[in-house]
Amino acid sequence: MSKTIRIGTRDSELALWQAKIVQQQLENLGHKTQLVPVKSTGDLVLDKPLYELGITGIFTRTLDIAMLNHDIDIAVHSLKDVPTVLPKGIIQVAVLKRGNVNDTLVFKNNEEFLGSKEAVIATGSLRRRAQWLNRFPTHKIVNLRGNVNSRLQKLEDNADWNGAIFAAAGIGRIGIRPEEAINLDWMIPAPAQGAIMITALEEDDFVKTACAELNHEETEICTTIEREFLNKLEGGCTAPIGALAYIKNEEINFKGVLLSEDGSKRIDVTRVKKLGEHNDMASFCADFVIERGGKRLMDRIKQANKKTNVYSTKSFTEDQRLLFHEKVVSESTDFIKISLNRIHPRILKNNIQNVVITSKNAVESLITNYNSAELQFKNIYCVGRRTKRLVENRIGKVTHFEKSAKKLAEYLVEYMEGAEVTYFCSDLRLDDLPTILTENNIKVHEVEAYQTKFDGIKVDDSVECVMFYSPSTVQSFVQKNDADVIAFCIGDTTAKEAKKHFKDVRVAKIPTVESVIELVNEHYV
C-alpha cells in the first residue's frame, strides 16, 4: 500500500468536505492520500443559469481531464452533477452511503409568502424552477448561482427575495443550514441527489480495489436506476427531470417526473418492483413518460436555445411538429386569417346543378350557414383530397376532384354537364379557374363564401426556409419579409405565386402539410 492516492476535487467548501470524507475512509483502510483541488468551469461562470451554459458535466469536466492526464488518481463528485455517460477510460468505482435526498427552501422571516399570489424564489436549477412554478405558477423565479455560502449571502442581500432552494445534503453537510428552512418533500429531487461518487481510470486496478470497499450497495442500486431513467429520457443537467428510488421491505419504490421549462406541463411516473426484479425499471418508467408526451417536451427543451431556421405560414399540430428532422428548428403561425361570410338564401333558392369548391374554408362557410339537407347540389367539383373528404363528410358526394384549380377548370371544360357553375370562393381567389371557364363559354356565378385577411409577421433573420400553403400565405409573407429564403410550397398554384418573389421554389410531391415537411427534411439531411 505504498502508492499515494491523489484525490481530485473541486475547491468549493462542499466539494472539499466530500473529498475529505473519502480521504478519511481511505486512510482508515490504511491508504496514503493527497487532496488535489481544482477549479471547474461551473464555479467560474456565475452570471448565467447552469442550464444556459449548454453543456452537461460542467462540474466534472476539469476533473476528467486531470484524471486522463494522470494528474489525479480518483475524482470525488456529487453524483447528481455527473453526466450519465462517463468519458472513455473513466468508470464509477464507488458510491458512498446516501445523505438527505430532499431539496430545501431557505426563507426569510416567515413562510407566509407560500400562500401569496406573488413571491420571488431564487434557484439556478431548471428542475427546481419547473417544479416550483408547477405548484406556484404566479411566483417569480430569479437566477441564483455560486457555491452554497455565496448563494446564502445573495439571499440575505436581496431584499425582494422571499426564499431560495438548496440541496438539503449540501447545506447540511457543511453545517450551515439556517433555522428558517424547510424540506420540500413534494419536490422530486435530481437523479442521484445526496450521493457522493468516486471515479477512477478503468486501467487502475489498485485504485479500483481500494475504493470498492467504500461502496454502499443500496445507494448504488437506487442511484443507478435514477440515472438510467435520466439517460433514457436524454436529459442531463439541462432538462427539468426528477427521479428518486428507495428500498423498503425488499421492494424498490421509484417516482420520476418530467416538466416543461415553465412548469405548465408535467408527466409523472411511479413504480414498485421486488428487489432483484428491477432491471427494466428505469426503461419502463422512461418509456411511460415518453409515450405520454415526454418526447414533445424533450424536443422543445432541446430546441429552446437554438435559432429558428424554418418557418411555417400555417400553424402546426403537435403530430406535424414531431415529423421534422433534428436539424430543423421550426416555428409556425397562421399568416392568413379567415372570416366566414353570410351566404344569402336566394343563392340556394333554386337547385344548383354544378358547384365548384376549391378550399376547406368554403366548405366551412357553407355548413356554418346551412345544414346538409339545405345543401342539395347535383354535381360537386372540388380541389384537393382533404377538401373532397370534408365535402363528402358534411355535404354530399363529390363528382370529381383535381389537385389544382387550373386542372379542375380544364376537366370541367371537357366533361361538365351544362354551361354554368356556382363557384364558392374567397375574396382573394386566383383567376385561373374563372378565366378558363369563361373563355370556354361556361358562365361562372361567383359567391364570396369567406374573406382572406393577411396577418403576417416579421420572422427572425435566422430563418432560411419558409413553408407556404396557398398564394395568400405567400402574399402575406412578402408584405413583412424579404425574399432571401427557400420557398417550400404545398402545390403548383402556390408555387406559381412564390416564383414571383423567390429564386428557389420547391414543390411537395402531394398537396399535404406532411409532404411539405418531408421536402424540408430532405433539404436538411
Coordinates of C-alpha atoms in Angstrom, one line a residue:
M1 CA 0.0 0.0 0.0
S2 CA 2.9 2.4 -0.7
K3 CA 1.0 4.2 -3.5
T4 CA -0.4 7.6 -2.5
I5 CA -3.9 8.0 -3.9
R6 CA -4.3 11.6 -5.3
I7 CA -7.9 12.7 -4.7
G8 CA -9.1 15.3 -7.2
T9 CA -11.9 17.6 -6.1
R10 CA -13.4 21.0 -6.8
D11 CA -12.2 23.6 -4.4
S12 CA -15.6 24.8 -3.0
E13 CA -16.3 24.2 0.7
L14 CA -18.8 21.5 0.0
A15 CA -16.7 19.7 -2.6
L16 CA -13.7 19.7 -0.2
W17 CA -15.9 18.4 2.6
Q18 CA -16.9 15.5 0.4
A19 CA -13.4 14.8 -0.7
K20 CA -12.2 14.8 2.9
I21 CA -14.9 12.2 3.8
V22 CA -13.5 9.9 1.0
Q23 CA -9.9 10.7 2.2
Q24 CA -10.8 9.8 5.8
Q25 CA -12.4 6.5 4.8
L26 CA -9.5 5.5 2.6
E27 CA -7.0 6.4 5.3
N28 CA -9.0 4.3 7.8
L29 CA -8.4 1.4 5.5
G30 CA -4.6 2.1 5.6
H31 CA -4.1 4.0 2.3
K32 CA -2.0 7.1 1.9
T33 CA -3.8 10.0 0.2
Q34 CA -3.4 13.5 -1.1
L35 CA -6.1 16.1 -1.9
V36 CA -5.7 17.9 -5.3
P37 CA -8.2 20.8 -5.5
V38 CA -9.0 22.2 -9.0
K39 CA -11.4 24.9 -10.2
S40 CA -14.2 24.0 -12.7
T41 CA -16.0 25.9 -15.4
G42 CA -19.1 25.7 -13.3
D43 CA -17.5 27.5 -10.5
L44 CA -16.0 30.2 -12.7
V45 CA -19.1 31.2 -14.8
L46 CA -21.6 32.6 -12.3
D47 CA -23.6 35.1 -14.4
K48 CA -25.8 32.5 -16.2
P49 CA -28.1 29.8 -15.0
L50 CA -26.5 26.3 -15.3
Y51 CA -28.9 25.2 -18.0
E52 CA -27.9 28.1 -20.2
L53 CA -24.3 27.1 -20.3
G54 CA -25.3 24.5 -22.8
I55 CA -23.1 21.5 -21.7
T56 CA -23.5 18.7 -19.3
G57 CA -20.8 17.7 -16.9
I58 CA -19.8 21.3 -16.3
F59 CA -18.7 20.5 -12.8
T60 CA -16.9 17.3 -13.7
R61 CA -15.1 18.0 -17.0
T62 CA -12.0 19.6 -15.4
L63 CA -11.5 16.6 -13.1
D64 CA -12.0 14.2 -16.0
I65 CA -9.2 16.0 -17.9
A66 CA -6.9 15.9 -14.9
M67 CA -7.5 12.2 -14.5
L68 CA -6.9 11.4 -18.1
N69 CA -3.7 13.4 -17.8
H70 CA -2.7 11.3 -14.8
D71 CA -2.6 14.4 -12.5
I72 CA -5.1 12.7 -10.1
D73 CA -5.9 9.0 -9.4
I74 CA -9.6 9.4 -8.3
A75 CA -12.2 12.2 -8.5
V76 CA -14.9 12.9 -5.9
H77 CA -18.2 14.2 -7.2
S78 CA -21.7 15.0 -6.2
L79 CA -23.3 12.2 -8.3
K80 CA -26.2 14.4 -9.4
D81 CA -23.6 16.6 -11.3
V82 CA -22.1 13.7 -13.2
P83 CA -23.2 13.0 -16.8
T84 CA -24.9 9.6 -17.3
V85 CA -22.2 8.6 -19.8
L86 CA -18.7 8.9 -18.5
P87 CA -15.7 9.7 -20.7
K88 CA -14.0 6.7 -22.3
G89 CA -11.5 5.2 -19.9
I90 CA -13.2 6.5 -16.8
I91 CA -15.5 4.5 -14.6
Q92 CA -17.5 4.7 -11.4
V93 CA -15.7 2.8 -8.7
A94 CA -17.8 3.6 -5.6
V95 CA -20.9 5.4 -4.3
L96 CA -20.9 6.3 -0.6
K97 CA -24.0 5.9 1.6
R98 CA -26.5 8.5 0.5
G99 CA -27.4 11.6 2.6
N100 CA -30.6 13.7 2.7
V101 CA -32.2 13.5 -0.8
N102 CA -34.5 16.4 -0.4
D103 CA -34.5 19.9 -1.7
T104 CA -34.7 22.6 1.0
L105 CA -36.4 26.0 0.9
V106 CA -34.4 28.6 2.9
F107 CA -36.7 31.6 3.6
K108 CA -36.6 35.0 5.3
N109 CA -38.7 35.9 8.3
N110 CA -41.6 33.5 7.8
E111 CA -43.4 31.2 5.3
E112 CA -46.5 33.4 4.7
F113 CA -45.5 34.1 1.1
L114 CA -46.3 30.4 0.3
G115 CA -49.9 31.4 0.4
S116 CA -49.5 34.6 -1.6
K117 CA -50.0 35.2 -5.2
E118 CA -46.7 37.0 -5.6
A119 CA -43.3 35.8 -4.3
V120 CA -39.7 35.8 -5.5
I121 CA -37.8 32.5 -5.3
A122 CA -34.1 32.1 -6.3
T123 CA -32.6 29.0 -7.9
G124 CA -30.3 28.2 -10.8
S125 CA -31.8 24.7 -11.3
L126 CA -34.2 24.2 -14.2
R127 CA -35.7 21.2 -12.4
R128 CA -36.4 23.2 -9.2
R129 CA -37.7 26.2 -11.2
A130 CA -40.2 24.0 -13.2
Q131 CA -41.5 22.1 -10.1
W132 CA -41.9 25.4 -8.2
L133 CA -43.8 27.1 -11.0
N134 CA -45.9 23.9 -11.4
R135 CA -47.0 24.4 -7.8
F136 CA -46.9 28.2 -7.6
P137 CA -47.5 29.4 -11.2
T138 CA -47.8 33.1 -10.3
H139 CA -44.5 33.3 -8.4
K140 CA -41.3 34.8 -10.0
I141 CA -38.1 32.7 -10.3
V142 CA -34.7 34.5 -10.3
N143 CA -31.4 33.0 -11.1
L144 CA -29.0 32.0 -8.3
R145 CA -25.6 30.6 -8.9
G146 CA -22.4 30.2 -6.9
N147 CA -21.2 28.0 -4.0
V148 CA -23.5 27.3 -1.1
N149 CA -22.1 30.1 1.1
S150 CA -22.3 32.8 -1.6
R151 CA -25.9 31.7 -2.5
L152 CA -27.0 32.1 1.1
Q153 CA -25.3 35.5 1.2
K154 CA -27.1 36.6 -2.0
L155 CA -30.4 35.6 -0.5
E156 CA -29.6 37.7 2.5
D157 CA -28.6 40.7 0.4
N158 CA -31.6 40.8 -2.0
A159 CA -34.4 42.4 0.0
D160 CA -37.1 41.4 -2.5
W161 CA -36.3 37.7 -2.5
N162 CA -38.6 35.6 -0.3
G163 CA -36.5 32.4 -0.4
A164 CA -34.0 30.2 -2.2
I165 CA -33.8 26.5 -2.9
F166 CA -30.8 24.3 -1.9
A167 CA -30.0 20.6 -1.7
A168 CA -30.6 19.6 1.9
A169 CA -27.4 17.4 1.8
G170 CA -25.3 20.3 0.7
I171 CA -26.2 22.8 3.4
G172 CA -26.4 20.1 6.0
R173 CA -23.0 18.5 5.3
I174 CA -21.1 21.7 6.0
G175 CA -23.3 22.7 8.9
I176 CA -24.8 25.9 7.6
R177 CA -28.5 25.0 7.4
P178 CA -30.4 28.1 8.7
E179 CA -33.3 27.7 11.2
E180 CA -35.5 29.3 8.6
A181 CA -35.5 26.3 6.3
I182 CA -38.0 23.5 5.4
N183 CA -37.5 20.3 3.3
L184 CA -39.6 20.3 0.2
D185 CA -40.8 16.7 0.3
W186 CA -43.2 17.3 -2.5
M187 CA -40.4 18.2 -4.9
I188 CA -38.8 15.2 -6.7
P189 CA -35.0 15.6 -6.4
A190 CA -32.4 15.4 -9.1
P191 CA -31.4 11.8 -10.0
A192 CA -28.7 10.7 -7.5
Q193 CA -29.1 13.8 -5.3
G194 CA -27.5 13.4 -1.9
A195 CA -25.0 10.8 -3.1
I196 CA -21.2 11.1 -3.3
M197 CA -19.5 9.2 -6.2
I198 CA -15.9 8.3 -6.9
T199 CA -14.4 7.8 -10.4
A200 CA -11.1 6.4 -11.5
L201 CA -9.3 5.2 -14.6
E202 CA -10.6 1.8 -15.8
E203 CA -7.0 0.6 -16.1
D204 CA -6.1 1.4 -12.5
D205 CA -6.7 -1.9 -10.6
F206 CA -5.0 -0.7 -7.4
V207 CA -7.4 2.3 -7.0
K208 CA -10.4 0.3 -8.1
T209 CA -9.8 -2.3 -5.4
A210 CA -9.1 0.3 -2.8
C211 CA -12.3 2.2 -3.5
A212 CA -14.6 -0.8 -3.8
E213 CA -14.6 -1.2 0.0
L214 CA -16.2 2.3 0.2
N215 CA -19.2 1.3 -2.0
H216 CA -22.7 1.3 -0.5
E217 CA -24.7 -1.2 -2.4
E218 CA -28.2 0.1 -1.6
T219 CA -27.2 3.6 -2.7
E220 CA -25.6 2.2 -5.8
I221 CA -28.7 0.3 -6.8
C222 CA -31.1 3.3 -6.3
T223 CA -28.9 5.9 -8.0
T224 CA -28.2 3.6 -10.9
I225 CA -32.0 3.3 -11.6
E226 CA -32.4 7.1 -11.3
R227 CA -29.5 7.8 -13.7
E228 CA -30.7 5.2 -16.2
F229 CA -34.1 6.9 -16.2
L230 CA -32.4 10.2 -16.8
N231 CA -30.3 8.7 -19.6
K232 CA -33.3 7.1 -21.3
L233 CA -35.0 10.5 -21.4
E234 CA -31.8 12.0 -22.8
G235 CA -31.8 14.6 -20.1
G236 CA -28.7 15.6 -18.2
C237 CA -28.3 18.8 -16.3
T238 CA -30.3 20.9 -18.8
A239 CA -33.7 19.2 -18.5
P240 CA -36.3 19.5 -15.7
I241 CA -36.2 15.9 -14.8
G242 CA -36.6 14.5 -11.2
A243 CA -36.1 10.9 -10.1
L244 CA -36.0 9.1 -6.7
A245 CA -35.6 5.4 -5.9
Y246 CA -35.5 3.9 -2.4
I247 CA -35.7 0.4 -1.0
K248 CA -38.3 -0.6 1.6
N249 CA -39.3 -4.1 2.7
E250 CA -37.2 -5.7 0.0
E251 CA -39.0 -3.6 -2.7
I252 CA -37.7 -0.7 -4.8
N253 CA -40.0 2.3 -5.0
F254 CA -39.5 4.7 -7.8
K255 CA -41.0 8.0 -8.8
G256 CA -40.0 10.2 -11.7
V257 CA -41.1 13.5 -13.3
L258 CA -40.5 15.4 -16.5
L259 CA -41.8 19.0 -16.8
S260 CA -41.8 21.8 -19.3
E261 CA -39.4 24.6 -18.5
D262 CA -42.2 26.9 -17.3
G263 CA -43.8 24.1 -15.2
S264 CA -47.1 24.3 -17.1
K265 CA -46.8 20.7 -18.3
R266 CA -45.9 17.8 -16.0
I267 CA -45.6 14.0 -16.6
D268 CA -45.3 11.8 -13.5
V269 CA -44.5 8.1 -13.2
T270 CA -44.4 5.7 -10.2
R271 CA -43.4 2.0 -10.0
V272 CA -42.7 -0.6 -7.3
K273 CA -40.7 -3.8 -8.0
K274 CA -39.2 -6.5 -5.9
L275 CA -35.5 -6.1 -5.2
G276 CA -33.7 -8.3 -7.8
E277 CA -36.5 -7.9 -10.3
H278 CA -35.8 -4.3 -11.1
N279 CA -33.5 -4.5 -14.1
D280 CA -36.1 -3.0 -16.5
M281 CA -37.5 -0.4 -14.0
A282 CA -35.7 2.6 -15.5
S283 CA -36.6 1.7 -19.1
F284 CA -40.2 1.0 -18.3
C285 CA -40.6 4.4 -16.5
A286 CA -38.8 6.4 -19.1
D287 CA -40.9 4.8 -21.9
F288 CA -44.1 5.5 -19.8
V289 CA -43.1 9.2 -19.8
I290 CA -42.1 9.4 -23.4
E291 CA -45.4 7.8 -24.6
R292 CA -47.4 10.3 -22.6
G293 CA -45.9 13.4 -24.3
G294 CA -42.4 13.3 -22.9
K295 CA -40.8 13.3 -26.4
R296 CA -42.6 16.5 -27.3
L297 CA -41.4 18.1 -24.1
M298 CA -37.8 17.0 -24.6
D299 CA -37.8 18.2 -28.2
R300 CA -38.9 21.6 -27.1
I301 CA -36.3 21.8 -24.4
K302 CA -33.5 20.8 -26.8
Q303 CA -34.7 23.4 -29.4
A304 CA -35.2 26.2 -26.8
N305 CA -31.8 27.8 -27.2
K306 CA -31.4 27.1 -30.9
K307 CA -32.2 29.7 -33.6
T308 CA -35.3 29.1 -35.8
N309 CA -34.3 28.1 -39.4
V310 CA -37.7 27.0 -40.8
Y311 CA -40.9 29.0 -40.5
S312 CA -44.4 27.8 -41.5
T313 CA -47.1 30.2 -42.6
K314 CA -49.7 27.8 -41.1
S315 CA -49.8 26.6 -37.5
F316 CA -48.6 23.0 -37.0
T317 CA -50.3 20.3 -35.0
E318 CA -48.2 18.6 -32.4
D319 CA -48.0 15.5 -34.6
Q320 CA -46.8 17.5 -37.5
R321 CA -44.1 19.2 -35.4
L322 CA -42.7 15.8 -34.4
L323 CA -42.1 14.9 -38.1
F324 CA -39.2 17.3 -38.5
H325 CA -35.5 16.3 -38.9
E326 CA -33.4 17.0 -35.8
K327 CA -31.5 19.8 -37.6
V328 CA -34.8 21.7 -38.1
V329 CA -35.8 24.3 -35.6
S330 CA -39.2 25.3 -36.6
E331 CA -41.8 27.9 -35.7
S332 CA -45.3 28.4 -37.1
T333 CA -48.2 30.8 -37.1
D334 CA -51.1 31.5 -39.3
F335 CA -50.2 34.2 -41.9
I336 CA -53.8 34.5 -43.0
K337 CA -57.0 34.8 -41.0
I338 CA -60.3 33.5 -42.4
S339 CA -63.6 35.3 -41.9
L340 CA -66.7 33.3 -43.0
N341 CA -69.3 35.3 -44.8
R342 CA -73.1 35.1 -44.6
I343 CA -74.4 33.3 -47.8
H344 CA -77.7 34.7 -48.8
P345 CA -80.6 32.2 -49.0
R346 CA -81.5 33.4 -52.5
I347 CA -78.3 31.8 -53.8
L348 CA -79.6 28.3 -52.8
K349 CA -83.3 29.0 -53.7
N350 CA -83.1 27.0 -56.9
N351 CA -81.4 23.7 -57.2
I352 CA -77.8 24.2 -58.4
Q353 CA -76.6 21.8 -61.0
N354 CA -72.8 22.4 -60.8
V355 CA -70.9 23.6 -57.7
V356 CA -67.2 24.3 -57.5
I357 CA -65.4 24.3 -54.1
T358 CA -61.6 24.9 -54.1
S359 CA -60.9 25.0 -50.3
K360 CA -62.0 23.7 -46.9
N361 CA -62.8 27.3 -45.9
A362 CA -65.6 27.4 -48.5
V363 CA -67.0 24.2 -47.1
E364 CA -66.9 25.6 -43.5
S365 CA -68.8 28.7 -44.7
L366 CA -71.5 26.6 -46.4
I367 CA -72.0 24.2 -43.4
T368 CA -72.0 27.2 -41.0
N369 CA -74.8 28.9 -42.9
Y370 CA -76.9 25.9 -43.8
N371 CA -77.5 22.3 -42.7
S372 CA -76.7 19.4 -45.1
A373 CA -80.3 19.0 -46.1
E374 CA -80.3 22.5 -47.5
L375 CA -77.2 21.9 -49.5
Q376 CA -78.6 19.8 -52.3
F377 CA -76.3 20.1 -55.3
K378 CA -76.4 17.8 -58.4
N379 CA -72.7 17.9 -59.1
I380 CA -69.9 19.0 -56.7
Y381 CA -66.4 19.6 -58.1
C382 CA -63.5 20.4 -55.8
V383 CA -59.8 20.9 -55.4
G384 CA -57.7 18.7 -53.0
R385 CA -58.2 15.4 -51.3
R386 CA -58.9 17.0 -47.9
T387 CA -61.5 19.3 -49.3
K388 CA -63.1 16.3 -51.0
R389 CA -63.1 14.4 -47.8
L390 CA -64.7 17.3 -45.8
V391 CA -67.3 17.8 -48.6
E392 CA -68.3 14.1 -48.6
N393 CA -68.5 14.0 -44.8
R394 CA -70.6 17.1 -44.4
I395 CA -72.4 17.9 -47.7
G396 CA -72.6 15.1 -50.2
K397 CA -70.8 13.0 -52.8
V398 CA -68.1 14.7 -54.9
T399 CA -68.5 14.2 -58.7
H400 CA -64.8 14.9 -59.4
F401 CA -61.7 16.5 -57.8
E402 CA -58.3 17.6 -59.0
K403 CA -55.1 18.7 -57.3
S404 CA -55.2 22.3 -58.6
A405 CA -57.9 24.8 -59.7
K406 CA -56.3 25.0 -63.2
K407 CA -56.6 21.3 -63.7
L408 CA -60.1 21.2 -62.4
A409 CA -61.1 24.0 -64.9
E410 CA -59.6 22.0 -67.8
Y411 CA -61.6 19.0 -66.7
L412 CA -64.9 20.9 -66.5
V413 CA -64.4 22.3 -70.0
E414 CA -64.1 18.8 -71.3
Y415 CA -66.6 16.8 -69.2
M416 CA -69.0 19.0 -67.3
E417 CA -72.8 18.8 -67.9
G418 CA -74.4 22.2 -68.6
A419 CA -72.9 25.6 -69.2
E420 CA -73.0 27.2 -65.7
V421 CA -71.2 26.7 -62.4
T422 CA -71.6 28.3 -59.0
Y423 CA -68.1 29.0 -57.5
F424 CA -67.9 29.3 -53.7
C425 CA -64.6 31.2 -53.2
S426 CA -62.6 33.8 -51.3
D427 CA -62.4 37.5 -51.9
L428 CA -58.8 36.8 -52.9
R429 CA -59.4 33.9 -55.3
L430 CA -57.0 33.2 -58.2
D431 CA -58.0 33.9 -61.8
D432 CA -57.2 30.6 -63.4
L433 CA -60.4 28.7 -62.9
P434 CA -63.0 31.5 -63.7
T435 CA -60.8 32.7 -66.6
I436 CA -60.5 29.3 -68.3
L437 CA -64.2 28.6 -67.8
T438 CA -65.3 31.9 -69.2
E439 CA -63.1 31.6 -72.2
N440 CA -64.8 28.3 -72.9
N441 CA -68.3 29.8 -72.7
I442 CA -69.1 28.4 -69.3
K443 CA -70.8 31.0 -67.1
V444 CA -69.4 31.4 -63.6
H445 CA -71.5 32.6 -60.7
E446 CA -69.0 33.7 -58.0
V447 CA -70.2 33.6 -54.4
E448 CA -67.8 35.1 -51.8
A449 CA -68.1 32.5 -49.1
Y450 CA -65.3 33.8 -47.0
Q451 CA -62.7 36.6 -46.7
T452 CA -58.9 36.1 -46.5
K453 CA -57.1 38.7 -44.4
F454 CA -53.3 39.0 -44.3
D455 CA -51.9 38.6 -40.8
G456 CA -48.2 38.0 -41.4
I457 CA -45.3 38.9 -39.0
K458 CA -41.6 39.7 -39.4
V459 CA -39.6 36.5 -39.0
D460 CA -36.1 36.2 -37.5
D461 CA -33.1 36.8 -39.7
S462 CA -32.0 33.2 -38.9
V463 CA -34.9 31.7 -40.9
E464 CA -33.6 30.0 -44.1
C465 CA -36.7 28.3 -45.3
V466 CA -40.4 29.2 -45.3
M467 CA -43.4 26.8 -45.9
F468 CA -46.3 28.1 -47.9
Y469 CA -49.8 26.5 -48.4
S470 CA -51.6 29.0 -50.6
P471 CA -50.9 32.0 -52.8
S472 CA -52.4 34.1 -50.0
T473 CA -49.8 32.9 -47.5
V474 CA -47.0 33.9 -50.0
Q475 CA -48.6 37.4 -50.4
S476 CA -48.9 37.8 -46.7
F477 CA -45.3 36.8 -46.0
V478 CA -43.7 39.2 -48.6
Q479 CA -45.6 42.1 -47.1
K480 CA -43.4 41.9 -43.9
N481 CA -40.3 40.0 -45.1
D482 CA -37.7 40.0 -47.9
A483 CA -37.4 37.2 -50.4
D484 CA -34.0 35.8 -49.4
V485 CA -35.3 32.4 -48.3
I486 CA -36.1 29.0 -49.9
A487 CA -39.9 28.6 -50.5
F488 CA -41.3 25.2 -49.9
C489 CA -44.8 25.0 -51.4
I490 CA -47.8 22.7 -51.0
G491 CA -48.7 22.6 -54.7
D492 CA -48.2 24.2 -58.1
T493 CA -50.7 27.0 -57.6
T494 CA -48.9 28.2 -54.5
A495 CA -45.5 27.7 -56.3
K496 CA -46.7 29.9 -59.2
E497 CA -47.2 32.8 -56.8
A498 CA -44.0 32.0 -54.9
K499 CA -41.9 32.2 -58.1
K500 CA -42.9 35.9 -58.5
H501 CA -41.0 36.6 -55.3
F502 CA -38.4 33.9 -54.6
K503 CA -35.4 32.5 -56.6
D504 CA -35.5 29.0 -55.0
V505 CA -39.0 27.4 -55.0
R506 CA -39.7 23.8 -54.3
V507 CA -43.0 21.9 -54.6
A508 CA -44.2 18.9 -52.5
K509 CA -44.9 15.6 -54.2
I510 CA -48.5 15.6 -52.9
P511 CA -50.5 18.6 -51.6
T512 CA -50.3 17.9 -47.8
V513 CA -48.6 19.6 -44.9
E514 CA -46.8 16.4 -44.2
S515 CA -45.4 16.3 -47.7
V516 CA -44.1 19.8 -47.4
I517 CA -42.4 18.8 -44.1
E518 CA -40.8 15.8 -45.9
L519 CA -39.5 18.2 -48.5
V520 CA -37.9 20.4 -45.8
N521 CA -36.4 17.3 -44.1
E522 CA -34.7 16.3 -47.4
H523 CA -33.1 19.7 -47.6
Y524 CA -31.6 19.3 -44.1
V525 CA -30.4 15.7 -44.4

